[in-house]
Coordinates of C-alpha atoms in Angstrom, one line a residue:
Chain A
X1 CA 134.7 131.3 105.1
X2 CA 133.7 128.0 104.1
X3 CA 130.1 127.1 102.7
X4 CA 128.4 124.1 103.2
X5 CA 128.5 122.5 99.7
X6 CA 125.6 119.7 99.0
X7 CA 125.7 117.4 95.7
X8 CA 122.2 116.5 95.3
X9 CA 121.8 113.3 92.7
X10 CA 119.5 111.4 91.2
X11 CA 120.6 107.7 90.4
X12 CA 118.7 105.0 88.6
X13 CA 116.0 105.5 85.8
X14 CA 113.2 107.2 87.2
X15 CA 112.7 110.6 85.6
X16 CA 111.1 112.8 88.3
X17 CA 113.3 115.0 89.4
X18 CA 110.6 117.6 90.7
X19 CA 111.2 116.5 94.5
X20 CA 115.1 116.9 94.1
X21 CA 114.5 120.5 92.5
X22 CA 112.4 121.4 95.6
X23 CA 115.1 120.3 98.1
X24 CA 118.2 122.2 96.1
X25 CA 115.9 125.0 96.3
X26 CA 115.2 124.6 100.2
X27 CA 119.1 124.4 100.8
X28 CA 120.0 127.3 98.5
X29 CA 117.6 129.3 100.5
X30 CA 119.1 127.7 103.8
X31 CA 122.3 129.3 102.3
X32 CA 123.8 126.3 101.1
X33 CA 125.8 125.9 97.6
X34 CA 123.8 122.9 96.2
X35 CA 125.7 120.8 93.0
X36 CA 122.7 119.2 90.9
X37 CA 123.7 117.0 88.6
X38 CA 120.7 115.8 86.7
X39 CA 118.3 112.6 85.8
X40 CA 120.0 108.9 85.5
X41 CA 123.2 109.1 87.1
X42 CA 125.3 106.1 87.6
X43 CA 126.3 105.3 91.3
X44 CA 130.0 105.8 89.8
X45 CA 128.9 109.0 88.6
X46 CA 127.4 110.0 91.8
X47 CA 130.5 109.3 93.9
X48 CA 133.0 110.8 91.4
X49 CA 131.0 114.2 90.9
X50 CA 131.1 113.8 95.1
X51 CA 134.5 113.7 94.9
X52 CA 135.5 116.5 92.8
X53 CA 133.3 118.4 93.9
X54 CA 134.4 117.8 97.9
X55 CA 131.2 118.2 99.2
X56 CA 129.7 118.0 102.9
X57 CA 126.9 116.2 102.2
X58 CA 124.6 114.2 99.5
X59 CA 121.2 113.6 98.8
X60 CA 119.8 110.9 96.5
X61 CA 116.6 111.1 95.5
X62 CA 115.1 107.8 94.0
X63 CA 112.0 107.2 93.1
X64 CA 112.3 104.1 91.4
X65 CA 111.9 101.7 93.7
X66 CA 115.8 100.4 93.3
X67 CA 117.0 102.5 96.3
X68 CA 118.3 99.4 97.8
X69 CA 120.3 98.5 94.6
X70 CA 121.6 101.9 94.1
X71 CA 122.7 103.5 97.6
X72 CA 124.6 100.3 99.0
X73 CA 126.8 101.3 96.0
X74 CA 127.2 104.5 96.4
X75 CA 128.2 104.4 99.8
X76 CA 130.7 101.4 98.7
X77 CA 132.2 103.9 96.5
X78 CA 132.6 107.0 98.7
X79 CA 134.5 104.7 101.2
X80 CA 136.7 103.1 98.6
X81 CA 137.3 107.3 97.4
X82 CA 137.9 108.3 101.3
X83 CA 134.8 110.1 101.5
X84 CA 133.4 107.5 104.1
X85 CA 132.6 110.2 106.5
X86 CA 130.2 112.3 104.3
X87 CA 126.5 112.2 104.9
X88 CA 124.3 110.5 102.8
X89 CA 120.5 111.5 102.7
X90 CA 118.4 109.4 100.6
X91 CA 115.0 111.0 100.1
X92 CA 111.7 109.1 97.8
X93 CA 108.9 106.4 98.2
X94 CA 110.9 104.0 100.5
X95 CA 109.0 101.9 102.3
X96 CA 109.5 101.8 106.2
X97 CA 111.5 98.1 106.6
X98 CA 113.6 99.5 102.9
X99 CA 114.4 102.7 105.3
X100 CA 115.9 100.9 108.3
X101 CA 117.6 99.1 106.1
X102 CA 119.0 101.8 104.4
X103 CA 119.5 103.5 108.0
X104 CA 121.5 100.1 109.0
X105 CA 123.7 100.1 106.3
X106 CA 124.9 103.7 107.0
X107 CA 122.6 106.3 105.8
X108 CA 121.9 109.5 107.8
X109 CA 118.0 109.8 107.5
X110 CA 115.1 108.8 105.0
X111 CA 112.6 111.4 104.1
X112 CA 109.8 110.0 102.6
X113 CA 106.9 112.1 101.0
X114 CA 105.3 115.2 103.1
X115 CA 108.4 115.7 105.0
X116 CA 108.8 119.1 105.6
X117 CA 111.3 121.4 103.9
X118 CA 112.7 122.3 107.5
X119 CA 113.1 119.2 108.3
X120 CA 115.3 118.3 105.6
X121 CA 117.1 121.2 106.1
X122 CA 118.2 121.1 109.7
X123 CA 119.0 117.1 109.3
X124 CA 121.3 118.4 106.4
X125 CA 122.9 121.8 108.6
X126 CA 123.5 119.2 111.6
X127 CA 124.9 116.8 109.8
X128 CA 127.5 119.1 108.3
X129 CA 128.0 121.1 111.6
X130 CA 131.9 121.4 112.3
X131 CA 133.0 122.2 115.8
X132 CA 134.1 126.1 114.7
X133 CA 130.5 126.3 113.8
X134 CA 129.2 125.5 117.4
Chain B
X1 CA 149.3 121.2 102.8
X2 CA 151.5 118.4 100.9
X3 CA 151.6 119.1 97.9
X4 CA 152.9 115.5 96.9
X5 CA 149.6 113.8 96.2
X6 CA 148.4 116.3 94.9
X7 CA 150.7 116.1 92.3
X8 CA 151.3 112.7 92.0
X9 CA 147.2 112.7 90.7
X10 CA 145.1 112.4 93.7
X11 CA 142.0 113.6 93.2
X12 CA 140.6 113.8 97.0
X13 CA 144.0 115.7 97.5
X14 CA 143.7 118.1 94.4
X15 CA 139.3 118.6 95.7
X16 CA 140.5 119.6 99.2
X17 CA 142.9 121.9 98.2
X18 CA 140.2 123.6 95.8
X19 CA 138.0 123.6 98.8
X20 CA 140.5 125.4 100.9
X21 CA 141.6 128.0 98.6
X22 CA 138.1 128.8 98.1
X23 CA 138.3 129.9 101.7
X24 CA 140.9 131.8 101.4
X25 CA 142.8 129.4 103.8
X26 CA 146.4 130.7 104.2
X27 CA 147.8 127.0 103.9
X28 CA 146.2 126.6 100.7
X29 CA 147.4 130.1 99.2
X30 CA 150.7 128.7 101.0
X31 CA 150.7 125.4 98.6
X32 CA 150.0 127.6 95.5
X33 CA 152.8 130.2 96.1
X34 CA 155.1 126.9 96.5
X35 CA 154.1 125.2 92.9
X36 CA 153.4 128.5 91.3
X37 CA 156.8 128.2 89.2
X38 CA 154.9 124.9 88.1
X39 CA 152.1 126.2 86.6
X40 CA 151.9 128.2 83.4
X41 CA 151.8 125.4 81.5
X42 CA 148.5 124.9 80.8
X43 CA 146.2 126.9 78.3
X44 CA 143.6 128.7 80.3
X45 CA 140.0 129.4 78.3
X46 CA 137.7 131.4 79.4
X47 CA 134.2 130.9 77.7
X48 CA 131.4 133.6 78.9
X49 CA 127.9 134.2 76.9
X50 CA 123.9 135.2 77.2
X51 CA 121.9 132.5 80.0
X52 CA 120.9 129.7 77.8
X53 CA 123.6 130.2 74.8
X54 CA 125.3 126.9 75.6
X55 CA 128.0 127.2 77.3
X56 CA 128.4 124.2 79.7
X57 CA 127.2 122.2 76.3
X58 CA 129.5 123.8 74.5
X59 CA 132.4 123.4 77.2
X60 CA 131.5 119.5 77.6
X61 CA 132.0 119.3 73.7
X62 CA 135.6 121.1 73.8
X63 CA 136.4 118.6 76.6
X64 CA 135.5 116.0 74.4
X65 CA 137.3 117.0 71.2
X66 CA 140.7 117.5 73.4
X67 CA 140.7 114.1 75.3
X68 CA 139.9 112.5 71.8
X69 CA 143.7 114.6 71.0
X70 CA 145.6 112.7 74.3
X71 CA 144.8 116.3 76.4
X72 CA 143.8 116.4 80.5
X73 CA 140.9 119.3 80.7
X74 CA 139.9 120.4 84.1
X75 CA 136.7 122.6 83.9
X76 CA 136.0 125.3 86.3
X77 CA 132.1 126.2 85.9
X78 CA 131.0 129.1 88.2
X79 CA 127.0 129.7 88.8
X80 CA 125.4 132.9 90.5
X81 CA 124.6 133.1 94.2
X82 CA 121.5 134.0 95.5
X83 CA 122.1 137.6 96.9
X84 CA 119.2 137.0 99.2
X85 CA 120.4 133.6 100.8
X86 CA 124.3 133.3 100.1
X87 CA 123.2 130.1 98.8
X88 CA 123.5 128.6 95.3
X89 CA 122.4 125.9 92.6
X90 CA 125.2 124.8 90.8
X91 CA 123.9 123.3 87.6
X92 CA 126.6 123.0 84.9
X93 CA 127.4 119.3 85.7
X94 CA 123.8 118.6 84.1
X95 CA 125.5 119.3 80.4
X96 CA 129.1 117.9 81.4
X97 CA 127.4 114.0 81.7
X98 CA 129.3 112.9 78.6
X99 CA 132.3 113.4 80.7
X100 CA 131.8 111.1 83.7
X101 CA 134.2 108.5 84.4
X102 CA 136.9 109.9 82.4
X103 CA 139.8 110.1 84.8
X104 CA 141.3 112.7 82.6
X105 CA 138.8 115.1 82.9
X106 CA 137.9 117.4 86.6
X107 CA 134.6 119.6 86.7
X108 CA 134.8 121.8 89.6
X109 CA 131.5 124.5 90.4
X110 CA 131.9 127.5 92.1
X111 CA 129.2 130.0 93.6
X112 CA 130.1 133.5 92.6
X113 CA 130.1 134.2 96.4
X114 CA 128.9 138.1 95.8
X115 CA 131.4 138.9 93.3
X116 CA 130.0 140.7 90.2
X117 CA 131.9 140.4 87.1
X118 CA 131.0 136.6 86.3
X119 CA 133.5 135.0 88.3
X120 CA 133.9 134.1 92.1
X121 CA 136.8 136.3 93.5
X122 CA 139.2 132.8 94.1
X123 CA 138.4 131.3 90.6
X124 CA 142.0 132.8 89.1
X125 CA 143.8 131.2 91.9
X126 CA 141.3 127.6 91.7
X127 CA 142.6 128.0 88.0
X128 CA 146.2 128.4 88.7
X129 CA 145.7 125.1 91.1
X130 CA 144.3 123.1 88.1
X131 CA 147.5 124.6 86.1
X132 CA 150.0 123.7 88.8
X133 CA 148.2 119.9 89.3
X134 CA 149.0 119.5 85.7
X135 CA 145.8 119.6 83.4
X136 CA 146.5 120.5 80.0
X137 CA 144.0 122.4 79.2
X138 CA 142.3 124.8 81.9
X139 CA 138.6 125.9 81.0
X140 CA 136.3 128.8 83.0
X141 CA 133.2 128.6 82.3
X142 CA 131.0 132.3 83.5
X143 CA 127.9 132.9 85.3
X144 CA 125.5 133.7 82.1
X145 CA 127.0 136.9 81.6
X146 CA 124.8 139.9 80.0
X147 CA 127.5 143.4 78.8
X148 CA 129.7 143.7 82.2
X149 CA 130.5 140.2 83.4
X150 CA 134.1 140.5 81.8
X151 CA 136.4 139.2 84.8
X152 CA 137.1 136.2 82.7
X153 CA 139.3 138.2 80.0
X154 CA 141.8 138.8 83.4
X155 CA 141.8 135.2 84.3
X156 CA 142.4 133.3 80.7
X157 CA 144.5 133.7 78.4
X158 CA 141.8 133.0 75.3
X159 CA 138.3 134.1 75.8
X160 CA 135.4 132.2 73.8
X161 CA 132.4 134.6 73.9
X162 CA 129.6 132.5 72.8
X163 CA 126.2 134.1 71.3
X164 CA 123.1 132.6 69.7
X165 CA 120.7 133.6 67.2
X166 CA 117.8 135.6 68.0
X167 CA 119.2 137.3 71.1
X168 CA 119.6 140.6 70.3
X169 CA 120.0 142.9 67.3
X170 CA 123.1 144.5 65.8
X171 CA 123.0 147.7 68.4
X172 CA 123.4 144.8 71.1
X173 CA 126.5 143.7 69.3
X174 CA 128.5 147.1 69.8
X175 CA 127.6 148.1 73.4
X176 CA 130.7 148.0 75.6
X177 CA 131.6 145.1 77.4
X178 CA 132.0 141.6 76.1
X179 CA 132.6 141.8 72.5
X180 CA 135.5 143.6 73.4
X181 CA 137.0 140.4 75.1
X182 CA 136.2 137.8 73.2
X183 CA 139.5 136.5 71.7
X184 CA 137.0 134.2 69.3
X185 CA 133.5 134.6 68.7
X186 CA 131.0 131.2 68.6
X187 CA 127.5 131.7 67.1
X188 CA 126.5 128.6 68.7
X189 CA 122.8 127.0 68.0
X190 CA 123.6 127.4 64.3
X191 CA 120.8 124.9 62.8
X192 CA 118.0 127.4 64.4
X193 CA 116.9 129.9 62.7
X194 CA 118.9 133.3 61.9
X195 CA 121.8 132.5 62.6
X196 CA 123.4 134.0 58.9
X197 CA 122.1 137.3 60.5
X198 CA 124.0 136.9 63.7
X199 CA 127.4 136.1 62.4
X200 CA 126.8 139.0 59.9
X201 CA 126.0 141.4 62.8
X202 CA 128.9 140.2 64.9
X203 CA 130.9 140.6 62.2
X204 CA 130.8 143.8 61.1
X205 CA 130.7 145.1 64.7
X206 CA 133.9 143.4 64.6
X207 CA 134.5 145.7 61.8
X208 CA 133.4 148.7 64.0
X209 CA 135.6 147.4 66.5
X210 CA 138.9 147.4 65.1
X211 CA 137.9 150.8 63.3
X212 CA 137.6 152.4 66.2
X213 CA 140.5 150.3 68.4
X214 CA 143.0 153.5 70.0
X215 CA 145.4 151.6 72.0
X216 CA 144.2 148.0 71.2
X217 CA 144.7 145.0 73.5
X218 CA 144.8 142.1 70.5
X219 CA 147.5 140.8 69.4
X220 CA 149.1 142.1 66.0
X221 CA 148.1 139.3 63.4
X222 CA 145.1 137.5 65.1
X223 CA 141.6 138.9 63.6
X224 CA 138.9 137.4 66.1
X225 CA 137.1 134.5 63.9
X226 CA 133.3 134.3 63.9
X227 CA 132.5 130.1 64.2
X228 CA 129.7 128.3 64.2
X229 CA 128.3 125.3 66.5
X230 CA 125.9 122.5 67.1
X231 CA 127.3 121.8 70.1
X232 CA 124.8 119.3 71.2
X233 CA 126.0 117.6 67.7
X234 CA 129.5 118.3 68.1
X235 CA 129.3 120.1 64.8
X236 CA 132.1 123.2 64.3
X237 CA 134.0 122.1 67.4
X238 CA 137.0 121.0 65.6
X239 CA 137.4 124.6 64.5
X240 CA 136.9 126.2 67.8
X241 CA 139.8 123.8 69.3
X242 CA 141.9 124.8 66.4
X243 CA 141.4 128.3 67.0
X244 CA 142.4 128.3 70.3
X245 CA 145.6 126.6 69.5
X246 CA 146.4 129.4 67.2
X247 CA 145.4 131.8 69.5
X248 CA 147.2 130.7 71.9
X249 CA 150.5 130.6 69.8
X250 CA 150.0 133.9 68.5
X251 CA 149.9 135.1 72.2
X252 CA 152.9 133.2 73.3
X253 CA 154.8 134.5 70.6
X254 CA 154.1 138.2 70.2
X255 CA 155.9 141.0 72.3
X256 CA 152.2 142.2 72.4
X257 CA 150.5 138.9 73.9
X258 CA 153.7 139.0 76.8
X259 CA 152.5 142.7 77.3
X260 CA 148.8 141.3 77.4
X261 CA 149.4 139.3 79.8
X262 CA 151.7 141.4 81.9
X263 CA 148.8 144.2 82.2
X264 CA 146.5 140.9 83.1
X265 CA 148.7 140.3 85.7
X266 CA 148.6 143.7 86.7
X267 CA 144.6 144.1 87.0
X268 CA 144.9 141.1 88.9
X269 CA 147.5 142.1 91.6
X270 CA 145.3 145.7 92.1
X271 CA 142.0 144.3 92.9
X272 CA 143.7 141.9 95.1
X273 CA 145.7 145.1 96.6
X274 CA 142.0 146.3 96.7
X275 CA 140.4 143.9 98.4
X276 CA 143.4 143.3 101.1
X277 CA 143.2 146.9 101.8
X278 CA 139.3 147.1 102.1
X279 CA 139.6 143.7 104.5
X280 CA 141.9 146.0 106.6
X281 CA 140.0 148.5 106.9
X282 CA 136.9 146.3 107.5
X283 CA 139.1 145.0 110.9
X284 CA 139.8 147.8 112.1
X285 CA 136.3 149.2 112.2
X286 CA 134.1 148.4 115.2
X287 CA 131.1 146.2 113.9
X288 CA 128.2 148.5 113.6
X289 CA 130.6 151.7 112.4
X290 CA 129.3 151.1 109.0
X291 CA 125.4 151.0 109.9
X292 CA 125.5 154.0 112.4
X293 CA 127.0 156.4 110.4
X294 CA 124.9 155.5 107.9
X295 CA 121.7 155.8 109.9
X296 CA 123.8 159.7 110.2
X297 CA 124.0 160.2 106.4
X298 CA 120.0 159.1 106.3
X299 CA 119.6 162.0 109.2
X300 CA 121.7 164.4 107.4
X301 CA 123.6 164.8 110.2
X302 CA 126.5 164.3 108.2
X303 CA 127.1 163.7 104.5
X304 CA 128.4 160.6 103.0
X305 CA 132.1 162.0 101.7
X306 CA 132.3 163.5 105.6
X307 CA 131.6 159.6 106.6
X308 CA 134.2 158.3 104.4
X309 CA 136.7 160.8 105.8
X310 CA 135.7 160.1 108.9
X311 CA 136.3 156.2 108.8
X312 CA 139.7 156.6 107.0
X313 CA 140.9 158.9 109.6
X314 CA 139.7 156.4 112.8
X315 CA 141.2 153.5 110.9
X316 CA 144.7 155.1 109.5
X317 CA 145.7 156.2 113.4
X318 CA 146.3 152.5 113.7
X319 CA 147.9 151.6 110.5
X320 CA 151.6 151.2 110.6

């Protein structure tokens, strides 16, 4: 049986991780195994805790306003680790044009504040659907 | 599975092949049967304690001492599921940031999937993978363990069993259960308060201990130490690394650490034997045996050892 494993980050220098906790909690209790790895993580460190970690999906929350700095380089590293093909969720105060941006260069969905849990949850268990699961 | 990039240091390869065996895939058992004669080198280290004693700090601070000595440490940190959702946090990594971006270092978390005991039921064989793929030093870090979570003492071969002032008093110490794993004993936390009080309590249930030992599982020669840490200051941690080395030789090279690990082995191959029989079992049952003769016992139309014998007979006509 395998479970859908979720690495949930926060990169850059904000240190509000409240909104993060929330989600790892909403995707534990969606049955998900959720890898948190803590305030002020380096893209590098994101992709590399991504990769030993093997996980389905990630979610990087950034409130700092430097989403568009941070997540061009994450996803530049997951390619560069063959891990092009894993979901990335980036959740925080992203203004609308930042979030097609963001959507453009790759990125699964934006969720800005008051989305609901369920939401985030079944964009996360879709995006990780395999065809056994169907 | 190749097991070629795997060995040749591919991380992605090594991740997947965790992945799999944590599924029980038979490809991925396949891969570790093949390099099993490989592994064996490595010196597994179990390290188990109280919630909040400092394990994962304590972990990321061995890590630390051994890649300062020229040593590879892969870190296997396992984190309670929720019984409720199947789901889990896995938060070890938050302690384990010194490490990032050290390509000789590979932090794996696991959900205990169920399993009591402190460990996830594939965390021996992720360990064995981590062996095979060539890390030098193996380390398994336990769900915060309480007086029963002792699993870990059947997977490594030295078990750390970390404690912390002000957690419990001396009646604590000689309860069954973990003390009587622990291959060394930390008293980590040592700049708080009490902790003279802890290391004498430990240490003269110790005493109780080896009083009392019939049989006895340690090794002749090897009296567990009692060591102190800081490990957010990486105080004491020399010591710990040191102890383990001696440990470790003392086990390698005593007829009693072979037999040690023999009857490791042992507990290892029958709960596997137990599990692959229960799974057997399980298959041969029609899905909602289980709940209706259950819903019987509740009725007291039968009784529960009548509903045992019952499912062993419908299952065994069909075993070969």
């Amino acid at each position: 049986m395998k479970k859908i494993r979720v690495l949930i980050a926060k990169p850059g220098l904000d240190g509000h991780d409240r909104g993060a906790k929330v989600i790892a909690r909403a995707l534990r209790d969606a049955g998900m195994e959720v890898i948190y790895t803590g305030l002020r993580q380096t893209p590098e460190m994101v992709a590399e805790a991504a990769l030993q970690e093997d996980v389905d999906a990630i979610g990087l929350s950034i409130l700092s306003g430097a989403h568009l700095a941070l997540t061009p380089r994450v996803l530049a590293l997951m390619r560069a680790n063959g891990q092009g093909d894993v979901p990335v969720f980036v959740g925080g105060i992203i203004p609308a044009d930042d979030a097609e941006a963001l959507r453009g260069l790759g990125v699964a969905a934006v969720f800005g504040p008051g989305t609901p849990m369920s939401a985030v949850v079944d964009a996360v268990a879709r995006a990780t659907a395999r065809p056994a699961d169907a | 599975m190749n097991p070629e990039p795997i060995l040749s240091g591919d991380r992605r390869a090594l991740a997947r092949w965790l992945t799999a065996l944590e599924a029980e895939q038979p490809e991925a058992q396949d891969l570790l049967a093949t390099l099993y004669a490989r592994a064996g080198r490595a010196h597994r280290v179990g390290v188990t304690g109280a919630p909040g004693s400092g394990k994962s700090t304590l972990v990321a601070a061995l890590a630390k001492a051994w890649r300062a000595r020229g040593q590879t440490v892969a870190v296997l940190a396992v984190d309670p599921s929720s019984p409720f959702s199947g789901g889990a946090i896995l938060g070890d990594r938050v302690r384990m940031q010194a490490l990032a971006g050290d390509p000789g270092v590979f932090i794996r978390s696991m959900a205990s999937r169920g399993t009591l005991g402190g460990l996830a039921a594939t965390t021996a064989d992720l360990a064995r993978a981590l062996d095979a793929a060539g890390f030098d030093q193996v380390v398994i870090e336990t769900v915060g363990a309480g007086q029963s979570e002792i699993d870990v003492a059947r997977t490594a071969q030295t078990t750390i069993v970390i404690e912390a002032p002000g957690l419990g008093d001396d009646v604590q110490a000689i309860k069954a259960g973990i003390l009587e794993i622990a291959d060394i004993l930390v008293v980590n936390k040592a700049d708080q308060p009490g902790v003279e009080a802890t290391v004498r309590a430990l240490k003269s249930a110790l005493e109780l201990e080896s009083a009392a030992r019939v049989s006895g599982e340690a090794a002749p020669g090897w009296s567990v130490p009692v060591l102190t840490t800081v490990a957010t200051a990486g105080d004491g941690i020399e010591i710990v690394i040191d102890a383990l080395a001696a440990h470790r030789i003392q086990m390698q090279s005593s007829p009693i650490g072979q037999q040690r690990e023999i009857q490791r082995l042992r507990r290892e191959l029958e709960a596997r034997l137990r599990q692959r029989v229960w799974q057997r079992v399980e298959a041969r049952l029609a899905p909602d045996t289980l709940d209706l003769l259950a819903a019987q016992v509740h009725q007291r139309v039968i009784d529960l050892e009548s509903a045992v014998k019952s499912v062993l007979a419908s299952t065994h006509t069909h075993t070969e």
